[in-house]
Amino acid sequence: MSKVDLKRELKHLYQASAKEVAQVDVPAFRFLMIDGEGDPNTSQAYVEAVEALFSVSYTAKFMVKKGSRGVDYAVMPLEGLWWSEDMSVFTANDRSRWKWTMMIMQPHFVEEAVIHAAMAEVRRKKALPAVDALRLESFAEGSCAQILHIGPFTEEGPTIQRVHDFIEARSALAGKHHEVYLSDIRRADPAKWKTIIRQPME
């Protein structure tokens, strides 16, 4: 059985430095996505969205592992696109005014039919309400600036500002604020949470 670790293969995108902002080019990848809005700390819709994403992603993983190709792979980390009508809410960390798209990258060899079968399986076994809101979509960001933030989400403001300053010294912000969650926040100490802060640029 072959083992695939996309996070290692794409380490320039998923192992960012915490010391300095770096410019990267992000090509198109396929993501399982779901949309919502509001503070993720208080929104039940957010909890349900994340549960549906992980349930379908892991179900698809085991379907592929047990399938004829016999490929095992690590499920990719949770990611979030965040935006608002007023970009200043990011540095102010006013998450109640944020809109979001939560997503998990799906390997290129996982066929769309497998994703739909996984959704049907999760719908049948767990009856998660958010499964019906999931979609599989290609997403490309192009040129971006990114850095690793270590610590609680509530302390991201200065890190986000560093990324914005880096971009504004070279061009201009574009697209949506992007976060990649590398830590399991249910188990890790908040002081050690690792989050990649990424922002597209013109």
Short mmCIF file of C-alpha atoms in Angstrom, two decimals:
data_model
loop_
_atom_site.label_atom_id
_atom_site.label_comp_id
_atom_site.label_asym_id
_atom_site.label_seq_id
_atom_site.Cartn_x
_atom_site.Cartn_y
_atom_site.Cartn_z
CA MET A 1 0.00 0.00 0.00
CA SER A 2 1.35 3.43 -0.95
CA LYS A 3 1.31 6.28 1.55
CA VAL A 4 0.87 9.92 0.48
CA ASP A 5 1.63 12.92 2.71
CA LEU A 6 0.59 16.05 0.84
CA LYS A 7 1.46 18.33 3.74
CA ARG A 8 5.07 17.17 3.45
CA GLU A 9 5.05 17.38 -0.36
CA LEU A 10 3.68 20.92 -0.15
CA LYS A 11 5.81 21.97 2.81
CA HIS A 12 6.41 25.47 1.37
CA LEU A 13 2.67 26.03 1.81
CA TYR A 14 2.05 24.03 5.02
CA GLN A 15 5.28 24.50 7.02
CA ALA A 16 5.59 28.29 7.12
CA SER A 17 8.25 30.14 9.12
CA ALA A 18 7.27 32.00 12.29
CA LYS A 19 10.24 34.35 11.97
CA GLU A 20 9.51 36.20 8.75
CA VAL A 21 6.80 36.77 6.19
CA ALA A 22 7.39 34.87 2.94
CA GLN A 23 5.91 35.26 -0.52
CA VAL A 24 4.54 32.05 -2.07
CA ASP A 25 2.61 31.06 -5.17
CA VAL A 26 -0.47 28.94 -4.45
CA PRO A 27 -1.78 26.94 -7.44
CA ALA A 28 -5.24 25.46 -7.81
CA PHE A 29 -6.21 22.68 -5.41
CA ARG A 30 -9.54 20.94 -4.82
CA PHE A 31 -11.26 21.63 -1.53
CA LEU A 32 -14.31 20.37 0.27
CA MET A 33 -15.91 23.68 1.33
CA ILE A 34 -18.75 25.11 3.38
CA ASP A 35 -19.79 28.73 4.00
CA GLY A 36 -21.03 30.61 7.07
CA GLU A 37 -20.65 33.75 9.13
CA GLY A 38 -20.14 34.94 12.71
CA ASP A 39 -17.79 34.23 15.60
CA PRO A 40 -16.60 30.58 15.44
CA ASN A 41 -16.33 30.56 19.24
CA THR A 42 -20.07 31.04 19.65
CA SER A 43 -21.60 29.81 16.37
CA GLN A 44 -23.24 26.37 16.36
CA ALA A 45 -23.23 26.51 12.56
CA TYR A 46 -19.43 26.72 12.66
CA VAL A 47 -19.17 23.64 14.89
CA GLU A 48 -21.49 21.69 12.60
CA ALA A 49 -19.59 22.84 9.49
CA VAL A 50 -16.23 21.65 10.82
CA GLU A 51 -17.69 18.33 11.99
CA ALA A 52 -19.16 17.70 8.54
CA LEU A 53 -15.90 18.58 6.78
CA PHE A 54 -13.79 16.21 8.87
CA SER A 55 -16.38 13.41 8.85
CA VAL A 56 -16.61 13.39 5.05
CA SER A 57 -12.83 13.83 4.58
CA TYR A 58 -11.99 10.87 6.84
CA THR A 59 -14.73 8.72 5.33
CA ALA A 60 -13.32 9.42 1.85
CA LYS A 61 -9.81 8.60 3.09
CA PHE A 62 -10.87 5.16 4.33
CA MET A 63 -12.85 4.49 1.14
CA VAL A 64 -9.73 5.17 -0.94
CA LYS A 65 -7.52 3.14 1.42
CA LYS A 66 -9.83 0.12 1.17
CA GLY A 67 -10.43 0.59 -2.56
CA SER A 68 -8.75 -1.10 -5.51
CA ARG A 69 -5.88 1.44 -5.63
CA GLY A 70 -4.99 0.89 -1.98
CA VAL A 71 -3.67 4.41 -1.37
CA ASP A 72 -3.37 5.72 2.17
CA TYR A 73 -3.00 9.44 2.80
CA ALA A 74 -3.07 11.92 5.64
CA VAL A 75 -6.20 14.07 5.79
CA MET A 76 -5.17 17.68 5.24
CA PRO A 77 -5.61 20.35 7.94
CA LEU A 78 -8.66 22.52 8.35
CA GLU A 79 -8.40 25.86 6.55
CA GLY A 80 -10.53 28.98 6.63
CA LEU A 81 -11.14 31.91 4.33
CA TRP A 82 -12.33 34.96 6.26
CA TRP A 83 -13.62 38.28 5.03
CA SER A 84 -15.80 41.27 5.84
CA GLU A 85 -17.01 44.44 4.19
CA ASP A 86 -14.46 46.25 6.39
CA MET A 87 -10.95 44.75 6.29
CA SER A 88 -9.99 46.56 9.53
CA VAL A 89 -12.03 44.03 11.54
CA PHE A 90 -9.21 41.51 11.01
CA THR A 91 -6.57 43.53 12.82
CA ALA A 92 -9.17 44.45 15.46
CA ASN A 93 -10.01 40.73 15.73
CA ASP A 94 -13.76 41.42 15.65
CA ARG A 95 -14.75 37.91 14.60
CA SER A 96 -18.47 38.50 15.06
CA ARG A 97 -18.37 40.48 11.81
CA TRP A 98 -16.39 37.91 9.85
CA LYS A 99 -17.83 35.74 7.09
CA TRP A 100 -16.10 32.44 6.46
CA THR A 101 -15.55 29.49 4.18
CA MET A 102 -14.12 26.50 6.01
CA MET A 103 -12.40 23.89 3.87
CA ILE A 104 -10.15 20.82 3.68
CA MET A 105 -7.99 20.06 0.63
CA GLN A 106 -8.76 16.78 -1.11
CA PRO A 107 -5.94 14.90 -2.91
CA HIS A 108 -6.11 14.96 -6.71
CA PHE A 109 -6.45 11.18 -6.87
CA VAL A 110 -9.64 11.16 -4.78
CA GLU A 111 -12.38 11.09 -7.39
CA GLU A 112 -15.45 13.27 -7.10
CA ALA A 113 -17.61 10.15 -7.00
CA VAL A 114 -15.75 9.04 -3.84
CA ILE A 115 -16.45 12.39 -2.18
CA HIS A 116 -20.16 12.10 -3.00
CA ALA A 117 -20.20 8.52 -1.73
CA ALA A 118 -18.52 9.67 1.49
CA MET A 119 -21.10 12.42 1.90
CA ALA A 120 -23.90 9.89 1.47
CA GLU A 121 -22.27 7.56 4.00
CA VAL A 122 -21.89 10.32 6.61
CA ARG A 123 -25.44 11.49 5.94
CA ARG A 124 -26.71 7.95 6.50
CA LYS A 125 -24.63 7.15 9.61
CA LYS A 126 -24.48 10.47 11.44
CA ALA A 127 -27.27 12.61 9.97
CA LEU A 128 -25.11 15.73 10.25
CA PRO A 129 -27.16 18.75 9.11
CA ALA A 130 -24.21 20.55 7.50
CA VAL A 131 -23.34 17.72 5.08
CA ASP A 132 -25.89 18.98 2.56
CA ALA A 133 -24.16 22.36 2.47
CA LEU A 134 -20.75 20.92 1.50
CA ARG A 135 -19.35 21.40 -2.00
CA LEU A 136 -16.20 20.28 -3.85
CA GLU A 137 -14.52 23.19 -5.60
CA SER A 138 -11.21 24.13 -7.22
CA PHE A 139 -9.53 27.11 -5.59
CA ALA A 140 -6.37 28.98 -6.62
CA GLU A 141 -4.89 31.99 -4.81
CA GLY A 142 -1.78 32.77 -6.86
CA SER A 143 0.70 35.15 -5.24
CA CYS A 144 0.35 35.32 -1.44
CA ALA A 145 2.25 36.38 1.68
CA GLN A 146 2.26 34.07 4.69
CA ILE A 147 3.74 33.53 8.14
CA LEU A 148 3.25 31.08 11.01
CA HIS A 149 1.43 32.42 14.08
CA ILE A 150 2.07 30.59 17.35
CA GLY A 151 -0.46 31.19 20.11
CA PRO A 152 -4.19 31.76 20.61
CA PHE A 153 -6.38 33.02 17.79
CA THR A 154 -7.20 36.08 19.89
CA GLU A 155 -3.57 37.20 19.60
CA GLU A 156 -3.35 37.01 15.81
CA GLY A 157 -3.84 40.76 15.27
CA PRO A 158 -0.16 41.84 15.24
CA THR A 159 0.79 38.82 13.09
CA ILE A 160 -1.90 39.68 10.55
CA GLN A 161 -0.68 43.28 10.54
CA ARG A 162 2.86 42.08 9.73
CA VAL A 163 1.53 40.22 6.69
CA HIS A 164 -0.48 43.26 5.58
CA ASP A 165 2.54 45.54 6.01
CA PHE A 166 4.69 43.15 3.97
CA ILE A 167 2.16 43.19 1.13
CA GLU A 168 1.49 46.93 1.20
CA ALA A 169 5.23 47.63 0.92
CA ARG A 170 5.25 45.68 -2.36
CA SER A 171 1.80 45.82 -3.94
CA ALA A 172 -1.71 45.61 -2.47
CA LEU A 173 -3.96 43.15 -0.64
CA ALA A 174 -6.22 40.97 -2.78
CA GLY A 175 -8.67 38.15 -2.13
CA LYS A 176 -9.63 36.79 1.29
CA HIS A 177 -7.73 36.39 4.54
CA HIS A 178 -6.69 32.73 4.80
CA GLU A 179 -5.80 30.65 7.85
CA VAL A 180 -4.44 27.10 7.97
CA TYR A 181 -4.92 25.36 11.31
CA LEU A 182 -2.00 23.01 11.99
CA SER A 183 -2.85 22.18 15.63
CA ASP A 184 -5.61 20.11 17.16
CA ILE A 185 -7.06 22.83 19.40
CA ARG A 186 -8.99 20.24 21.40
CA ARG A 187 -5.72 18.84 22.76
CA ALA A 188 -2.93 21.39 22.36
CA ASP A 189 -2.09 24.20 24.76
CA PRO A 190 -3.45 27.46 23.25
CA ALA A 191 -0.01 29.04 23.75
CA LYS A 192 1.37 26.47 21.28
CA TRP A 193 -1.37 26.56 18.64
CA LYS A 194 0.15 26.86 15.16
CA THR A 195 -1.78 28.75 12.48
CA ILE A 196 -0.52 29.82 9.08
CA ILE A 197 -1.72 33.33 8.27
CA ARG A 198 -1.93 33.78 4.48
CA GLN A 199 -3.11 36.74 2.43
CA PRO A 200 -3.32 36.97 -1.39
CA MET A 201 -1.60 39.95 -2.96
CA GLU A 202 -1.75 41.71 -6.31
#
